[in-house]
mmCIF file of C-alpha atoms in Angstrom:
data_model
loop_
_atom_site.group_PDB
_atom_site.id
_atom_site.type_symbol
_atom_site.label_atom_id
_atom_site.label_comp_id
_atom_site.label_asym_id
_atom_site.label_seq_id
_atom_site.Cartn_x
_atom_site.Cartn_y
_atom_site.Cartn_z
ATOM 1 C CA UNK A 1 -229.239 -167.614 -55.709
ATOM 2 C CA UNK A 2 -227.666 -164.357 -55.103
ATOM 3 C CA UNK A 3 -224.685 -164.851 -57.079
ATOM 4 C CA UNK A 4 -227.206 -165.672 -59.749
ATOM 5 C CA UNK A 5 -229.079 -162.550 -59.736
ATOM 6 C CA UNK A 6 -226.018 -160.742 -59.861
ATOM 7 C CA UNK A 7 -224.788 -162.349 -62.963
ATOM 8 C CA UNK A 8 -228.280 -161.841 -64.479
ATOM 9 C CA UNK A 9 -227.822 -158.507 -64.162
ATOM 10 C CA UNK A 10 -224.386 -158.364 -65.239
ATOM 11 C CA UNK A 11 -225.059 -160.319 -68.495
ATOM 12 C CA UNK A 12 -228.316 -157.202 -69.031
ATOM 13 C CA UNK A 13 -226.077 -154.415 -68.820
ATOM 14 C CA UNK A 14 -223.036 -155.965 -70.850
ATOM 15 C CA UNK A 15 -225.899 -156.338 -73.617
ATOM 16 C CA UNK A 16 -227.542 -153.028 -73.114
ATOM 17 C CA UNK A 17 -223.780 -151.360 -73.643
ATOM 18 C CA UNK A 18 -223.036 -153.759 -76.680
ATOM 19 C CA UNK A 19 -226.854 -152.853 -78.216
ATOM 20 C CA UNK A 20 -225.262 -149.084 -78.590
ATOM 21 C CA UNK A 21 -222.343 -150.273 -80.423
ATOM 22 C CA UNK A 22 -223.983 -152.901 -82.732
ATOM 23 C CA UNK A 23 -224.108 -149.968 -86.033
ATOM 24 C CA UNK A 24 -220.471 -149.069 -85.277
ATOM 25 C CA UNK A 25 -218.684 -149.898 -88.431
ATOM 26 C CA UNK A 26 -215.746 -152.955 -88.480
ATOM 27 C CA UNK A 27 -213.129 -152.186 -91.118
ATOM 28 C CA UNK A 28 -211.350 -155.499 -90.567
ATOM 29 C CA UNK A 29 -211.624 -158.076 -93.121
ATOM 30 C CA UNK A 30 -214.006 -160.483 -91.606
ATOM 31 C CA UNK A 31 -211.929 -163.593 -92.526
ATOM 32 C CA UNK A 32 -209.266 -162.356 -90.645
ATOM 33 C CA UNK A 33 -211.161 -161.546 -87.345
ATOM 34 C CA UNK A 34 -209.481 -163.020 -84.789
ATOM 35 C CA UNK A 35 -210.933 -160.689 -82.201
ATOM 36 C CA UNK A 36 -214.990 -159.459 -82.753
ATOM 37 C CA UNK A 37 -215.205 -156.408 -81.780
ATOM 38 C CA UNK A 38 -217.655 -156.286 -79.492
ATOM 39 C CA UNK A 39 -215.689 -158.833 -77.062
ATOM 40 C CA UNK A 40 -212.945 -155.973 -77.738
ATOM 41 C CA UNK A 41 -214.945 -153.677 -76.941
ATOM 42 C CA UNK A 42 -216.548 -155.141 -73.773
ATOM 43 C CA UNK A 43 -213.151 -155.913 -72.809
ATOM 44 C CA UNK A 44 -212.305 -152.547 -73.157
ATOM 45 C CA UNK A 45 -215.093 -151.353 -70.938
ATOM 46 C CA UNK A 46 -214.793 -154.355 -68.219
ATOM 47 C CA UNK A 47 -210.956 -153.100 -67.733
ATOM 48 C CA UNK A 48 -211.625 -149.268 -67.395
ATOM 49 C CA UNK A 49 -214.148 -149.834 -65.207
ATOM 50 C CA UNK A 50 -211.524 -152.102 -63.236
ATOM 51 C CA UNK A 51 -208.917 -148.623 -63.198
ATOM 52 C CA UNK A 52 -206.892 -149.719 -66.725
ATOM 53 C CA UNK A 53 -206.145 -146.399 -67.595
ATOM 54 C CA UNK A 54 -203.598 -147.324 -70.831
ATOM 55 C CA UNK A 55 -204.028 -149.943 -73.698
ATOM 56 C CA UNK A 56 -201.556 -152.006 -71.950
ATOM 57 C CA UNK A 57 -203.666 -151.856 -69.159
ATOM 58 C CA UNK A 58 -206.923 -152.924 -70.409
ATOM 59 C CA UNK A 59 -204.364 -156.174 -72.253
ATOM 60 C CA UNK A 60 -203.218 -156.986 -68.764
ATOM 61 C CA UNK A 61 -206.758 -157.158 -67.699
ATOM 62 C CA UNK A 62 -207.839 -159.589 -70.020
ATOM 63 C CA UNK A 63 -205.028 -161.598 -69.991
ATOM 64 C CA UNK A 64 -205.376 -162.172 -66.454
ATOM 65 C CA UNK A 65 -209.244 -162.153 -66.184
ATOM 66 C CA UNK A 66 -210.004 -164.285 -68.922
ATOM 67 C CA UNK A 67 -212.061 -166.874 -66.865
ATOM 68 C CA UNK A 68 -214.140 -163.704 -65.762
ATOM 69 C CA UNK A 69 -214.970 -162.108 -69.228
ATOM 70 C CA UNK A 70 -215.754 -166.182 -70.534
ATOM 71 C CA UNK A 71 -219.062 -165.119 -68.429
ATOM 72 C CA UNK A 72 -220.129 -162.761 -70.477
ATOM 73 C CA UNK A 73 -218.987 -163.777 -74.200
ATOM 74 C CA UNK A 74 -216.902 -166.698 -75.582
ATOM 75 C CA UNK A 75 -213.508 -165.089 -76.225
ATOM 76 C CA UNK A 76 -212.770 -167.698 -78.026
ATOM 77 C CA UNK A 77 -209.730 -166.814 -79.107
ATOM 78 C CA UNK A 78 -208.870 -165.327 -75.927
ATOM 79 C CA UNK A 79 -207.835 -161.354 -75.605
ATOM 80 C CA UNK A 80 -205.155 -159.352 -78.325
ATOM 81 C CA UNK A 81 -201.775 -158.220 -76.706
ATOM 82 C CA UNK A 82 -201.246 -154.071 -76.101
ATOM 83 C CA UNK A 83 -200.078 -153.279 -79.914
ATOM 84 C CA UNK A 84 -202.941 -155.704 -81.614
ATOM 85 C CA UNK A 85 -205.658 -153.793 -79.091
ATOM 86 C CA UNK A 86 -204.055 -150.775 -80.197
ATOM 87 C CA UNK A 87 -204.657 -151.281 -83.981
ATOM 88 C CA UNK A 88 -208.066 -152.963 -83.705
ATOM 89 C CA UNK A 89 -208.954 -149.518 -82.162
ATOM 90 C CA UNK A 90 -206.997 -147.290 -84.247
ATOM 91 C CA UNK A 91 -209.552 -149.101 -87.293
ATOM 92 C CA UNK A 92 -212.563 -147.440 -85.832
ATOM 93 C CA UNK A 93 -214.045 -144.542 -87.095
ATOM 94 C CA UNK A 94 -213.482 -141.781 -84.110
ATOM 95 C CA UNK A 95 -217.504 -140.102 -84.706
ATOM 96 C CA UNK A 96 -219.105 -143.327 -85.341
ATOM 97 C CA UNK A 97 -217.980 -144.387 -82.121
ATOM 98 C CA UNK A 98 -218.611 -140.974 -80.263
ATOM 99 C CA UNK A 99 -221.873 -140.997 -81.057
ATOM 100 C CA UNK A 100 -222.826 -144.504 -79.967
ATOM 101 C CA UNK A 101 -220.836 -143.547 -76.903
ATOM 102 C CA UNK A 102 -222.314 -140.620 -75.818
ATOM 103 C CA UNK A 103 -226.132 -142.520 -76.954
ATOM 104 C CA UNK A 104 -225.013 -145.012 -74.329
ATOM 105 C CA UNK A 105 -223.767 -142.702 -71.202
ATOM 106 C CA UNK A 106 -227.535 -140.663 -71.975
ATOM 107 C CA UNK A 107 -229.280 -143.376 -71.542
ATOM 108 C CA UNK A 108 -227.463 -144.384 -68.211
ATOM 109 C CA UNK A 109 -227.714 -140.691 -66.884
ATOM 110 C CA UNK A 110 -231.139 -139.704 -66.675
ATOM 111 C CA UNK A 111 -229.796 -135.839 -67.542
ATOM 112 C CA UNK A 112 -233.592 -134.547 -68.019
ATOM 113 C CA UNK A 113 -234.223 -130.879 -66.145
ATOM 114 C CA UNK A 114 -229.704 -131.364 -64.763
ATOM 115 C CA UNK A 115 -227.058 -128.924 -65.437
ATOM 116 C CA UNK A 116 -224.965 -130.152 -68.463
ATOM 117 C CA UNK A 117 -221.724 -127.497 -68.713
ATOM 118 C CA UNK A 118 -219.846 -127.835 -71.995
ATOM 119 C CA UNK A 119 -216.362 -125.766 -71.578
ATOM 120 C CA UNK A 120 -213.016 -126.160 -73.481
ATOM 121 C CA UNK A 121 -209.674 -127.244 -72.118
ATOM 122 C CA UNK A 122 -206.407 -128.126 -72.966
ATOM 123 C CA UNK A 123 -205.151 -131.993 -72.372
ATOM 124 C CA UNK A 124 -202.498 -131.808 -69.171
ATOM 125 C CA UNK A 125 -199.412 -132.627 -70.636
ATOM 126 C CA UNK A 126 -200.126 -133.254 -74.564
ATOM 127 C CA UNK A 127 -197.609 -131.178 -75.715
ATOM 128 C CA UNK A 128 -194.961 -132.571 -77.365
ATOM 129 C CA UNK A 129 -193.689 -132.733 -80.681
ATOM 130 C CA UNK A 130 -197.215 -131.210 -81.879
ATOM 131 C CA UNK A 131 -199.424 -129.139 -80.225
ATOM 132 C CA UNK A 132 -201.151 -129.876 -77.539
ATOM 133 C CA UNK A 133 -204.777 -131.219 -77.246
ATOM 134 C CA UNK A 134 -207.655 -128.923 -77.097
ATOM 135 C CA UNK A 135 -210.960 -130.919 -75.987
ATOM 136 C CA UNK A 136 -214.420 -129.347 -75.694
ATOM 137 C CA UNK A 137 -216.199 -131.673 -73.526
ATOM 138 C CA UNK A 138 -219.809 -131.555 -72.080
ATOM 139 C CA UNK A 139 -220.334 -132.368 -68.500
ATOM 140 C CA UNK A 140 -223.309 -133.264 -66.686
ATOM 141 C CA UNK A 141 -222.845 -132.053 -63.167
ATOM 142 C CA UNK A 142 -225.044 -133.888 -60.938
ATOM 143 C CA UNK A 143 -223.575 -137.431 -62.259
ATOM 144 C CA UNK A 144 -220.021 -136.088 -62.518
ATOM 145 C CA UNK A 145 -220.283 -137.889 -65.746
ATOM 146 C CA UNK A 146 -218.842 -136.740 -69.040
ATOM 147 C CA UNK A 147 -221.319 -136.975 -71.825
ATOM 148 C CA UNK A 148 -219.233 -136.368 -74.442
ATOM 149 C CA UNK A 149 -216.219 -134.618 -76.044
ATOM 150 C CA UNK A 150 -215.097 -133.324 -79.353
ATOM 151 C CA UNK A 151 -211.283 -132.426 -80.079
ATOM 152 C CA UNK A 152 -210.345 -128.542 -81.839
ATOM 153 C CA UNK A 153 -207.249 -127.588 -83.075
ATOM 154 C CA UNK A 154 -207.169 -124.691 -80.508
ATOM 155 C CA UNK A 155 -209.908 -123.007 -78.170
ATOM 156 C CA UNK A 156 -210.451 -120.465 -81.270
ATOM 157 C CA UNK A 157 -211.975 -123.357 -82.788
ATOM 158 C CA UNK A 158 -214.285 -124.249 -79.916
ATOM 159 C CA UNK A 159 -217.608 -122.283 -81.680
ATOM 160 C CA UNK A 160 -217.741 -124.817 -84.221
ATOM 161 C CA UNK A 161 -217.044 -127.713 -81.732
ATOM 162 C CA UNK A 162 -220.204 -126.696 -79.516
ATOM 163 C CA UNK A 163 -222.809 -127.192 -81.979
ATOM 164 C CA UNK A 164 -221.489 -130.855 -83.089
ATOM 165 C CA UNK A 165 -221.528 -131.571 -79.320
ATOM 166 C CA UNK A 166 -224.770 -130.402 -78.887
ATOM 167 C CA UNK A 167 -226.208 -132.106 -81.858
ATOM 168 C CA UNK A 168 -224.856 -135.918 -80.203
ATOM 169 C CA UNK A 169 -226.940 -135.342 -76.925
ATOM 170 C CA UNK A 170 -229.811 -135.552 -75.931
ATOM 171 C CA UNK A 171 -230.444 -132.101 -74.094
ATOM 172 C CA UNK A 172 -234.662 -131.863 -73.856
ATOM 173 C CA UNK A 173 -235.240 -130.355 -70.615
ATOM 174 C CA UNK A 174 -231.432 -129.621 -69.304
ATOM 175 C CA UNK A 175 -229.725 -126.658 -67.976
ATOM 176 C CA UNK A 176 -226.647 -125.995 -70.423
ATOM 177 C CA UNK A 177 -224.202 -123.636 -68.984
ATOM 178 C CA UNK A 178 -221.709 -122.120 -71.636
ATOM 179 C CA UNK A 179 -218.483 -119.325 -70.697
ATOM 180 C CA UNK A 180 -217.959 -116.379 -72.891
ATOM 181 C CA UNK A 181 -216.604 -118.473 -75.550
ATOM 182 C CA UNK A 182 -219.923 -120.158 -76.315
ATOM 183 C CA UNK A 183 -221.922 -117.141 -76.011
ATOM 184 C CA UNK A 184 -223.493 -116.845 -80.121
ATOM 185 C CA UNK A 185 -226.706 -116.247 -80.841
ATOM 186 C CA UNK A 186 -226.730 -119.371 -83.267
ATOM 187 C CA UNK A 187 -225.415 -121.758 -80.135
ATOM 188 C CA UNK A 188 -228.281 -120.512 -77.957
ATOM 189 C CA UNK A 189 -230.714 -120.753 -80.777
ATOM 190 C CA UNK A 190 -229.379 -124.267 -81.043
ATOM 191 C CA UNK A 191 -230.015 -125.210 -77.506
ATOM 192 C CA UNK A 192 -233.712 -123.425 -77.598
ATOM 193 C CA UNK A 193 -234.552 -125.842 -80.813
ATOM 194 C CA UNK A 194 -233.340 -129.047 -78.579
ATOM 195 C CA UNK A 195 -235.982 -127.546 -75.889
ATOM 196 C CA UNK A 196 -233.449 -127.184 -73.303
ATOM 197 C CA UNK A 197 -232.506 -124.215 -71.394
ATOM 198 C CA UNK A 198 -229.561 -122.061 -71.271
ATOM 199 C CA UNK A 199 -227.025 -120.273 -69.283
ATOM 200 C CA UNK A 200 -224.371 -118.149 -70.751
ATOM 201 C CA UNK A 201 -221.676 -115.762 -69.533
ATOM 202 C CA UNK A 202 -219.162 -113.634 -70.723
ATOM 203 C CA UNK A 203 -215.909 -112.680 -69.236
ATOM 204 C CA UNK A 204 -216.529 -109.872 -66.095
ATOM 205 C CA UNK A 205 -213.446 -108.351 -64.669
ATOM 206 C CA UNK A 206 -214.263 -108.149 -60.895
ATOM 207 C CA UNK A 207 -217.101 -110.612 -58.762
ATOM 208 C CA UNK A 208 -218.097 -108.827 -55.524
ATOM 209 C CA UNK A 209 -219.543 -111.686 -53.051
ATOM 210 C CA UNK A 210 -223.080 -109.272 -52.772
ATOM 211 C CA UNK A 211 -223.091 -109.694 -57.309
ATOM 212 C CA UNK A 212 -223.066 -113.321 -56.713
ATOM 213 C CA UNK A 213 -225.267 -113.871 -54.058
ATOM 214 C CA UNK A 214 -227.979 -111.583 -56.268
ATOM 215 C CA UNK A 215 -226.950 -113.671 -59.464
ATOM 216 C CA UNK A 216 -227.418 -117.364 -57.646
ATOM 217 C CA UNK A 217 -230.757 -115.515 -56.049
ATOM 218 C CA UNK A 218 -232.161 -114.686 -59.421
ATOM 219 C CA UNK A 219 -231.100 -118.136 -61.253
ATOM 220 C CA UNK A 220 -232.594 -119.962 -58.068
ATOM 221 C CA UNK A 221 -236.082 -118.130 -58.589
ATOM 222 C CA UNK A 222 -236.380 -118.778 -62.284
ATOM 223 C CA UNK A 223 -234.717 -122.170 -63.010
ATOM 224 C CA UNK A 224 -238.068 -123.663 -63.220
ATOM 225 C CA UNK A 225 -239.672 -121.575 -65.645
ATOM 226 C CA UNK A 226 -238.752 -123.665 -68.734
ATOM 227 C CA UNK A 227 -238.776 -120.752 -71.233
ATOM 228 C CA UNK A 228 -236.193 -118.816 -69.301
ATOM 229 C CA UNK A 229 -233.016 -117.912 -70.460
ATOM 230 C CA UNK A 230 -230.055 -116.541 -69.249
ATOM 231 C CA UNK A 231 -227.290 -114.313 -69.975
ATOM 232 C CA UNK A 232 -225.007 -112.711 -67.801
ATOM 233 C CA UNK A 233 -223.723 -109.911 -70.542
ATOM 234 C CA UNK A 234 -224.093 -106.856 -67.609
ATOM 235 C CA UNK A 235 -223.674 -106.927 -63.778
ATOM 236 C CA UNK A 236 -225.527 -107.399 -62.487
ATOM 237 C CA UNK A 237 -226.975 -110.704 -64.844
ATOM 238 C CA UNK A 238 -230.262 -110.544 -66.872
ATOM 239 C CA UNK A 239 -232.851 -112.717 -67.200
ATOM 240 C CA UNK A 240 -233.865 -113.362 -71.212
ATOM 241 C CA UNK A 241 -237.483 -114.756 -71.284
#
């Protein structure tokens, strides 16, 4: 009976995570499907969850767990090898998928009246050959849970990342926390029209323990006034209402 409910369940959330995906475009020809992509995709998800952390991974996975994802969708023709997972993916459009992504991890997270902080940094070890990967990615803090990312050339480029990040989450009621880099008037003006709440900062040469203690004071007293707004662009901080 137990092992029941538990499959029940299973066979909910593997359709709730597939409903997300069900707009994202295929640009296979469909009489050559071998693979539907939303067994490749489930696959995908099954393995990372298991700690696949590389394409060859997540085709280890379902070679050797094949029996397991039969519980959740035919796999009829079983599960593609590392370099046919790796085109099937390399077919999908990158921002189609992004945003039914980051539609799927809101609706898992709960985020309403949490601290999301969106920041900008540079992919450990991408440079090669090219340069290396600059990813502006927004963060919800109480679910150590990344909501979403977008990729910039460099992190001159991340004021025109934030706003496309913004515009793929659902923000009503957060706390968005933004560095120096972030701080515009037409970002914050953004945030305002997605009725969330802000706080931004820009660079300060020297914290003294007594500015920070009066700074976490302040934001502690105030975080629950909806229409406050804050940015630190003085020591000590202001409070914009």
């Amino acid at each position: 009976m137990a092992s029941g409910r538990v499959d029940e369940g299973a066979f909910a959330e593997a359709g709730l995570f597939l409903g997300y995906f069900e707009d994202l475009p295929d640009a296979r020809q469909p009489g050559k499907v071998r693979y539907p992509l939303t067994e490749v995709l489930l696959l995908c998800l099954l393995a990372v969850l298991s700690g696949a952390e590389t394409i060859t991974d997540i085709a280890n996975f379902g070679a050797r767990k094949l029996a397991f994802l039969r519980r959740f969708r035919s796999f009829a023709g079983g599960t593609p090898s590392h370099d046919h997972l790796g085109d099937i993916l390399a077919t999908l459009d990158a921002d189609a998928f992004q945003h039914c992504f980051v539609a799927w991890v809101s609706s898992l997270t709960g985020m309403a009246s949490e601290v999301i902080a969106i920041d900008g940094k540079t992919v450990r070890r991408s440079k090669g050959a090219k340069a290396a990967i600059h990813m502006v990615s927004a963060f919800a803090a109480r679910q150590r849970l990344v909501l979403g990312q977008v990729k910039v050339a460099d992190k001159a480029n991340e004021i025109v990342a934030i706003p496309r990040l913004l515009e793929m989450l659902e923000i009503e009621g957060a706390i968005i926390t933004i560095d120096a880099m972030g701080c515009q008037r037409a970002i914050t003006r953004q945030i305002i029209d997605q009725k969330a709440d802000y706080v931004c900062g820009e660079s300060i040469s020297a914290y003294d323990i007594g500015g920070c203690r009066q700074y976490l004071a302040a934001f502690e007293n105030h975080k629950s006034h909806s229409q406050n707004r804050f940015s630190i662009r003085r020591w000590p901080p202001r409070i914009d209402k």
